[in-house]
GROMACS .gro file of C-alpha atoms in nm:
model
  194
    1MET     CA    1  10.251  13.930   7.280
    2GLU     CA    2  10.088  13.579   7.327
    3SER     CA    3   9.782  13.500   7.160
    4ALA     CA    4   9.465  13.415   7.346
    5LYS     CA    5   9.511  13.070   7.218
    6GLU     CA    6   9.831  13.012   7.350
    7LEU     CA    7   9.736  13.199   7.674
    8LEU     CA    8   9.475  12.938   7.701
    9LEU     CA    9   9.679  12.655   7.612
   10LEU     CA   10   9.921  12.761   7.924
   11LEU     CA   11   9.648  12.819   8.142
   12ILE     CA   12   9.515  12.443   8.092
   13GLY     CA   13   9.879  12.294   8.053
   14SER     CA   14   9.995  12.488   8.390
   15SER     CA   15   9.681  12.395   8.605
   16LEU     CA   16   9.591  12.026   8.500
   17VAL     CA   17   9.851  11.870   8.247
   18SER     CA   18  10.158  11.969   8.466
   19ASN     CA   19  10.001  12.030   8.802
   20VAL     CA   20  10.243  12.170   9.030
   21VAL     CA   21  10.175  11.903   9.298
   22LEU     CA   22  10.092  11.591   9.119
   23SER     CA   23  10.324  11.593   8.828
   24GLN     CA   24  10.596  11.804   8.948
   25PHE     CA   25  10.611  11.725   9.314
   26LEU     CA   26  10.661  12.068   9.445
   27GLY     CA   27  10.457  12.241   9.736
   28LEU     CA   28  10.389  11.911   9.897
   29CYS     CA   29  10.429  12.070  10.239
   30PRO     CA   30  10.117  12.211  10.241
   31PHE     CA   31   9.943  12.009  10.019
   32LEU     CA   32   9.972  11.733  10.300
   33GLY     CA   33   9.939  11.949  10.603
   34VAL     CA   34   9.647  12.148  10.515
   35SER     CA   35   9.440  11.912  10.340
   36ARG     CA   36   9.251  11.812  10.652
   37LYS     CA   37   8.957  12.010  10.590
   38VAL     CA   38   8.778  12.158  10.267
   39LYS     CA   39   8.755  12.490  10.378
   40THR     CA   40   9.104  12.550  10.539
   41ALA     CA   41   9.232  12.388  10.173
   42ALA     CA   42   9.020  12.631   9.997
   43GLY     CA   43   9.202  12.929  10.213
   44MET     CA   44   9.510  12.805  10.164
   45GLY     CA   45   9.453  12.749   9.764
   46THR     CA   46   9.336  13.152   9.759
   47ALA     CA   47   9.636  13.266   9.941
   48VAL     CA   48   9.856  13.071   9.709
   49ILE     CA   49   9.679  13.171   9.407
   50PHE     CA   50   9.733  13.563   9.519
   51VAL     CA   51  10.084  13.508   9.621
   52ILE     CA   52  10.196  13.316   9.310
   53THR     CA   53   9.994  13.533   9.078
   54LEU     CA   54  10.151  13.873   9.227
   55ALA     CA   55  10.491  13.704   9.263
   56SER     CA   56  10.507  13.621   8.874
   57ALA     CA   57  10.396  13.936   8.796
   58VAL     CA   58  10.632  14.125   9.027
   59ALA     CA   59  10.933  13.896   8.955
   60GLY     CA   60  10.865  13.917   8.578
   61VAL     CA   61  10.852  14.315   8.600
   62ILE     CA   62  11.189  14.295   8.825
   63TYR     CA   63  11.360  14.063   8.610
   64LYS     CA   64  11.297  14.225   8.283
   65TYR     CA   65  11.321  14.586   8.376
   66VAL     CA   66  11.596  14.565   8.661
   67LEU     CA   67  11.788  14.248   8.680
   68GLN     CA   68  11.812  14.229   8.284
   69LYS     CA   69  11.909  14.582   8.207
   70LEU     CA   70  12.161  14.590   8.480
   71GLY     CA   71  12.294  14.281   8.371
   72ILE     CA   72  12.275  14.081   8.727
   73GLU     CA   73  12.029  13.805   8.596
   74TYR     CA   74  12.239  13.575   8.845
   75LEU     CA   75  12.083  13.756   9.123
   76GLN     CA   76  11.741  13.629   9.033
   77THR     CA   77  11.705  13.339   9.285
   78ILE     CA   78  11.780  13.584   9.565
   79VAL     CA   79  11.532  13.861   9.437
   80PHE     CA   80  11.250  13.614   9.371
   81ILE     CA   81  11.281  13.493   9.756
   82LEU     CA   82  11.280  13.819   9.872
   83VAL     CA   83  10.976  13.947   9.660
   84ILE     CA   84  10.807  13.604   9.779
   85ALA     CA   85  10.877  13.681  10.161
   86ALA     CA   86  10.745  14.042  10.123
   87LEU     CA   87  10.442  13.904   9.944
   88VAL     CA   88  10.363  13.637  10.178
   89GLN     CA   89  10.388  13.904  10.505
   90PHE     CA   90  10.138  14.101  10.347
   91VAL     CA   91   9.888  13.815  10.284
   92GLU     CA   92   9.961  13.714  10.661
   93MET     CA   93   9.901  14.082  10.777
   94PHE     CA   94   9.590  14.092  10.549
   95LEU     CA   95   9.420  13.748  10.656
   96ARG     CA   96   9.506  13.821  11.013
   97LYS     CA   97   9.340  14.158  11.014
   98SER     CA   98   9.010  14.040  10.781
   99ILE     CA   99   8.964  13.685  10.826
  100PRO     CA  100   9.074  13.588  11.166
  101SER     CA  101   8.954  13.242  11.159
  102LEU     CA  102   9.118  13.153  10.817
  103TYR     CA  103   9.437  13.311  10.977
  104GLU     CA  104   9.419  13.077  11.311
  105ALA     CA  105   9.293  12.777  11.082
  106LEU     CA  106   9.634  12.769  10.850
  107GLY     CA  107   9.849  12.850  11.136
  108VAL     CA  108  10.219  12.769  11.088
  109TYR     CA  109  10.135  12.692  10.693
  110LEU     CA  110  10.055  13.031  10.610
  111PRO     CA  111  10.436  13.146  10.665
  112LEU     CA  112  10.535  12.803  10.469
  113ILE     CA  113  10.392  12.981  10.156
  114THR     CA  114  10.728  13.166  10.183
  115THR     CA  115  10.908  12.859  10.168
  116ASN     CA  116  10.694  12.662   9.928
  117CYS     CA  117  10.927  12.546   9.652
  118ALA     CA  118  10.637  12.592   9.423
  119VAL     CA  119  10.608  12.955   9.459
  120LEU     CA  120  10.994  13.012   9.370
  121GLY     CA  121  10.963  12.736   9.108
  122VAL     CA  122  10.697  12.939   8.896
  123ALA     CA  123  10.901  13.238   8.903
  124LEU     CA  124  11.198  13.048   8.783
  125THR     CA  125  10.994  12.846   8.517
  126ASN     CA  126  10.885  13.175   8.380
  127VAL     CA  127  11.236  13.306   8.334
  128GLN     CA  128  11.394  12.970   8.219
  129LYS     CA  129  11.066  12.921   7.998
  130GLU     CA  130  11.117  13.307   7.877
  131TYR     CA  131  10.782  13.383   7.914
  132GLY     CA  132  10.661  13.738   7.897
  133ILE     CA  133  10.527  13.930   8.165
  134VAL     CA  134  10.159  13.831   8.082
  135ALA     CA  135  10.215  13.464   7.997
  136GLY     CA  136  10.428  13.466   8.291
  137ILE     CA  137  10.104  13.597   8.495
  138VAL     CA  138   9.920  13.357   8.314
  139ASN     CA  139  10.124  13.088   8.401
  140GLY     CA  140  10.154  13.176   8.802
  141PHE     CA  141   9.800  13.211   8.805
  142ALA     CA  142   9.737  12.855   8.661
  143THR     CA  143   9.998  12.693   8.845
  144ALA     CA  144   9.823  12.821   9.150
  145LEU     CA  145   9.465  12.730   9.032
  146GLY     CA  146   9.629  12.373   8.975
  147PHE     CA  147   9.737  12.355   9.330
  148THR     CA  148   9.420  12.471   9.459
  149ILE     CA  149   9.228  12.203   9.253
  150ALA     CA  150   9.433  11.944   9.407
  151ILE     CA  151   9.460  12.030   9.745
  152VAL     CA  152   9.074  12.102   9.780
  153ILE     CA  153   9.018  11.744   9.613
  154LEU     CA  154   9.251  11.579   9.854
  155ALA     CA  155   9.075  11.752  10.147
  156GLY     CA  156   8.721  11.632  10.016
  157LEU     CA  157   8.873  11.286  10.010
  158ARG     CA  158   9.024  11.308  10.332
  159GLU     CA  159   8.681  11.436  10.492
  160LYS     CA  160   8.513  11.136  10.319
  161MET     CA  161   8.773  10.883  10.449
  162GLU     CA  162   8.743  10.960  10.822
  163TYR     CA  163   8.425  10.770  10.808
  164ASN     CA  164   8.541  10.443  10.672
  165GLU     CA  165   8.684  10.162  10.872
  166VAL     CA  166   9.092  10.143  10.721
  167PRO     CA  167   9.309   9.895  10.850
  168GLU     CA  168   9.541  10.006  11.121
  169ALA     CA  169   9.869  10.021  10.898
  170PHE     CA  170   9.691  10.275  10.638
  171ARG     CA  171   9.545  10.516  10.894
  172GLY     CA  172   9.676  10.876  10.901
  173MET     CA  173   9.950  10.951  10.632
  174PRO     CA  174   9.984  10.632  10.461
  175LEU     CA  175   9.664  10.671  10.327
  176VAL     CA  176   9.690  11.033  10.250
  177LEU     CA  177   9.999  10.930  10.052
  178LEU     CA  178   9.834  10.666   9.869
  179THR     CA  179   9.559  10.876   9.784
  180ALA     CA  180   9.786  11.160   9.625
  181GLY     CA  181   9.944  10.884   9.436
  182LEU     CA  182   9.633  10.789   9.266
  183MET     CA  183   9.521  11.138   9.246
  184ALA     CA  184   9.879  11.209   9.051
  185ILE     CA  185   9.788  10.873   8.818
  186ALA     CA  186   9.416  11.050   8.730
  187PHE     CA  187   9.569  11.356   8.669
  188ASN     CA  188   9.810  11.196   8.447
  189GLY     CA  189   9.477  11.143   8.211
  190PHE     CA  190   9.486  11.510   8.121
  191SER     CA  191   9.799  11.486   7.938
  192GLY     CA  192   9.583  11.391   7.628
  193LEU     CA  193   9.449  11.724   7.625
  194LEU     CA  194   9.736  11.912   7.502
   0.00000   0.00000   0.00000
């Protein structure tokens, strides 16, 4: 069992130091696509937190108690993809029923959580680093929290940039990519925390 100190270090490390978007470059499609408005970005971040945390828990249990017991660890990628797809369908149905405005705002990006490499990357990282189920859940939550922090910051910056005069060559995606690059440099400063 991991100690509280180890879990806290894992939480800080996965969310800030090894930010899934800004240092591992996973999950860039929703990061760049859904970061136009803070409200939409926060909704996407919440959905990603739910999916990655739950996927980490379910994938950890399935890996430990099914795949390892049967000696079929080589099927982990296929099983994890199926687990993630099922969870995303659940989130999509929930949002469509409960929060239709957020469902409409997320649009095509909600189903993209299924193919978001960050979700699968976390499940595979948990296995590769041999995290227990609790540490895997903490790693999943922290990674998703880091994704949410990054996407909300980028959305806030993009909202502010709409009111600025920008040279023609930098309008649109070039400015967004430049901003994301500067954010990655800034997040690199967190590496001194651990």
